[in-house]
Amino acid sequence: LQTIDSKWELASADNAATGHNFKLGICVAAAAENAATVILLWGKVNAAAVFPALTVGAPVFMGTVAGDVQVAAPTGTTDIVRIMGYGNTADELFFCPENDWIKLV
C-alpha cells in the first residue's frame, strides 16, 4: 500500500522504491488499474495458475518481477529479501508477510 496515494501497487524485490517496506497485501480478484479489487492482508490464497510450484512449509519470497512471488530468495545486488508467507501445498500460499526485510549489497 503506497503511502503517497493510498493505492495498492505492485511490490518488487528488485526495486527498493516499489513498496517492499510498506504494508503488503495480495490481490485475490484481478482488476484494472484504479478499479476496485479485493486485497488479502493475511490468510490462505490458492493460485496455481499464477504461482510457481510451492514447497510445503517452505518460505515464499517477494519476487524480483513486480507483483510476483518466488520460492528462492532473491540474490541480486541491491535486491530486497522479504518473506511473503509459506507454502501450504504446491498451489496454496499462507500469506503472512514478515515485517522484517534485508537489502543485499
mmCIF file of C-alpha atoms in Angstrom:
data_model
loop_
_atom_site.group_PDB
_atom_site.id
_atom_site.type_symbol
_atom_site.label_atom_id
_atom_site.label_comp_id
_atom_site.label_asym_id
_atom_site.label_seq_id
_atom_site.Cartn_x
_atom_site.Cartn_y
_atom_site.Cartn_z
ATOM 1 C CA LEU A 1 0.000 0.000 0.000
ATOM 2 C CA GLN A 2 1.770 3.126 -1.187
ATOM 3 C CA THR A 3 1.734 5.894 1.387
ATOM 4 C CA ILE A 4 1.861 8.672 -1.201
ATOM 5 C CA ASP A 5 -1.529 7.974 -2.810
ATOM 6 C CA SER A 6 -3.031 5.189 -0.622
ATOM 7 C CA LYS A 7 -3.236 2.853 -3.623
ATOM 8 C CA TRP A 8 -2.256 -0.789 -3.835
ATOM 9 C CA GLU A 9 0.727 -1.063 -6.182
ATOM 10 C CA LEU A 10 2.856 -3.991 -7.334
ATOM 11 C CA ALA A 11 5.791 -4.536 -4.993
ATOM 12 C CA SER A 12 9.150 -5.789 -6.246
ATOM 13 C CA ALA A 13 12.254 -7.195 -4.585
ATOM 14 C CA ASP A 14 14.259 -5.747 -7.459
ATOM 15 C CA ASN A 15 13.359 -2.113 -6.850
ATOM 16 C CA ALA A 16 13.600 -0.589 -3.369
ATOM 17 C CA ALA A 17 11.191 2.185 -4.354
ATOM 18 C CA THR A 18 8.254 -0.140 -5.062
ATOM 19 C CA GLY A 19 6.897 -0.775 -1.600
ATOM 20 C CA HIS A 20 8.961 -3.562 -0.119
ATOM 21 C CA ASN A 21 8.886 -1.802 3.268
ATOM 22 C CA PHE A 22 5.191 -0.840 3.274
ATOM 23 C CA LYS A 23 2.035 -2.688 4.289
ATOM 24 C CA LEU A 24 1.642 -5.656 1.955
ATOM 25 C CA GLY A 25 -1.427 -7.395 0.626
ATOM 26 C CA ILE A 26 -2.088 -9.841 -2.167
ATOM 27 C CA CYS A 27 -4.734 -9.279 -4.810
ATOM 28 C CA VAL A 28 -7.286 -12.103 -4.941
ATOM 29 C CA ALA A 29 -9.554 -10.561 -7.601
ATOM 30 C CA ALA A 30 -7.975 -9.274 -10.796
ATOM 31 C CA ALA A 31 -8.843 -5.690 -11.631
ATOM 32 C CA ALA A 32 -7.764 -2.926 -13.962
ATOM 33 C CA GLU A 33 -5.630 -0.086 -12.639
ATOM 34 C CA ASN A 34 -7.595 2.268 -10.352
ATOM 35 C CA ALA A 35 -10.547 -0.174 -10.241
ATOM 36 C CA ALA A 36 -11.961 -1.710 -7.077
ATOM 37 C CA THR A 37 -10.453 -5.077 -6.145
ATOM 38 C CA VAL A 38 -10.112 -7.489 -3.225
ATOM 39 C CA ILE A 39 -6.846 -7.486 -1.247
ATOM 40 C CA LEU A 40 -5.991 -10.238 1.242
ATOM 41 C CA LEU A 41 -3.892 -8.973 4.157
ATOM 42 C CA TRP A 42 -3.387 -12.323 5.900
ATOM 43 C CA GLY A 43 -4.607 -15.820 5.121
ATOM 44 C CA LYS A 44 -4.676 -18.560 2.514
ATOM 45 C CA VAL A 45 -4.774 -17.996 -1.224
ATOM 46 C CA ASN A 46 -4.813 -20.630 -3.966
ATOM 47 C CA ALA A 47 -3.418 -19.501 -7.275
ATOM 48 C CA ALA A 48 -1.995 -22.497 -9.064
ATOM 49 C CA ALA A 49 -2.162 -20.679 -12.401
ATOM 50 C CA VAL A 50 -0.022 -17.726 -11.287
ATOM 51 C CA PHE A 51 2.251 -19.066 -8.512
ATOM 52 C CA PRO A 52 5.331 -21.167 -9.072
ATOM 53 C CA ALA A 53 5.074 -24.643 -7.513
ATOM 54 C CA LEU A 54 5.419 -24.051 -3.756
ATOM 55 C CA THR A 55 7.148 -26.350 -1.275
ATOM 56 C CA VAL A 56 5.021 -27.346 1.713
ATOM 57 C CA GLY A 57 6.246 -25.470 4.799
ATOM 58 C CA ALA A 58 8.964 -23.560 2.943
ATOM 59 C CA PRO A 59 9.111 -19.748 2.740
ATOM 60 C CA VAL A 60 7.865 -17.858 -0.297
ATOM 61 C CA PHE A 61 9.642 -14.595 -1.103
ATOM 62 C CA MET A 62 8.716 -11.274 -2.685
ATOM 63 C CA GLY A 63 9.542 -11.641 -6.370
ATOM 64 C CA THR A 64 12.044 -9.671 -8.395
ATOM 65 C CA VAL A 65 9.305 -9.189 -11.006
ATOM 66 C CA ALA A 66 6.773 -6.639 -9.744
ATOM 67 C CA GLY A 67 3.729 -8.357 -8.252
ATOM 68 C CA ASP A 68 5.229 -11.853 -8.280
ATOM 69 C CA VAL A 69 6.319 -14.263 -5.571
ATOM 70 C CA GLN A 70 9.170 -16.736 -5.855
ATOM 71 C CA VAL A 71 10.348 -19.832 -3.986
ATOM 72 C CA ALA A 72 14.033 -18.888 -3.816
ATOM 73 C CA ALA A 73 15.332 -15.838 -2.017
ATOM 74 C CA PRO A 74 16.487 -13.066 -4.372
ATOM 75 C CA THR A 75 20.274 -12.928 -4.760
ATOM 76 C CA GLY A 76 20.993 -9.880 -6.924
ATOM 77 C CA THR A 77 22.919 -6.847 -5.761
ATOM 78 C CA THR A 78 20.502 -4.407 -4.079
ATOM 79 C CA ASP A 79 17.652 -6.974 -4.137
ATOM 80 C CA ILE A 80 15.263 -6.996 -1.198
ATOM 81 C CA VAL A 81 14.716 -10.269 0.680
ATOM 82 C CA ARG A 82 11.309 -10.395 2.370
ATOM 83 C CA ILE A 83 9.259 -13.484 3.194
ATOM 84 C CA MET A 84 5.678 -13.225 1.931
ATOM 85 C CA GLY A 85 4.408 -16.425 3.521
ATOM 86 C CA TYR A 86 4.767 -20.193 3.382
ATOM 87 C CA GLY A 87 3.607 -22.975 1.090
ATOM 88 C CA ASN A 88 0.654 -24.945 2.478
ATOM 89 C CA THR A 89 0.536 -27.063 -0.670
ATOM 90 C CA ALA A 90 2.168 -26.785 -4.088
ATOM 91 C CA ASP A 91 -0.652 -24.403 -5.076
ATOM 92 C CA GLU A 92 -1.714 -22.739 -1.801
ATOM 93 C CA LEU A 93 0.119 -19.866 -0.137
ATOM 94 C CA PHE A 94 -0.346 -18.981 3.502
ATOM 95 C CA PHE A 95 0.101 -15.231 3.017
ATOM 96 C CA CYS A 96 1.634 -13.749 6.165
ATOM 97 C CA PRO A 97 4.287 -11.217 5.113
ATOM 98 C CA GLU A 98 7.149 -10.725 7.542
ATOM 99 C CA ASN A 99 7.723 -7.206 8.808
ATOM 100 C CA ASP A 100 11.500 -7.621 8.521
ATOM 101 C CA TRP A 101 13.445 -7.421 5.275
ATOM 102 C CA ILE A 102 17.061 -7.064 4.176
ATOM 103 C CA LYS A 103 18.704 -5.328 1.234
ATOM 104 C CA LEU A 104 21.555 -7.246 -0.353
ATOM 105 C CA VAL A 105 24.811 -5.461 -1.141
#
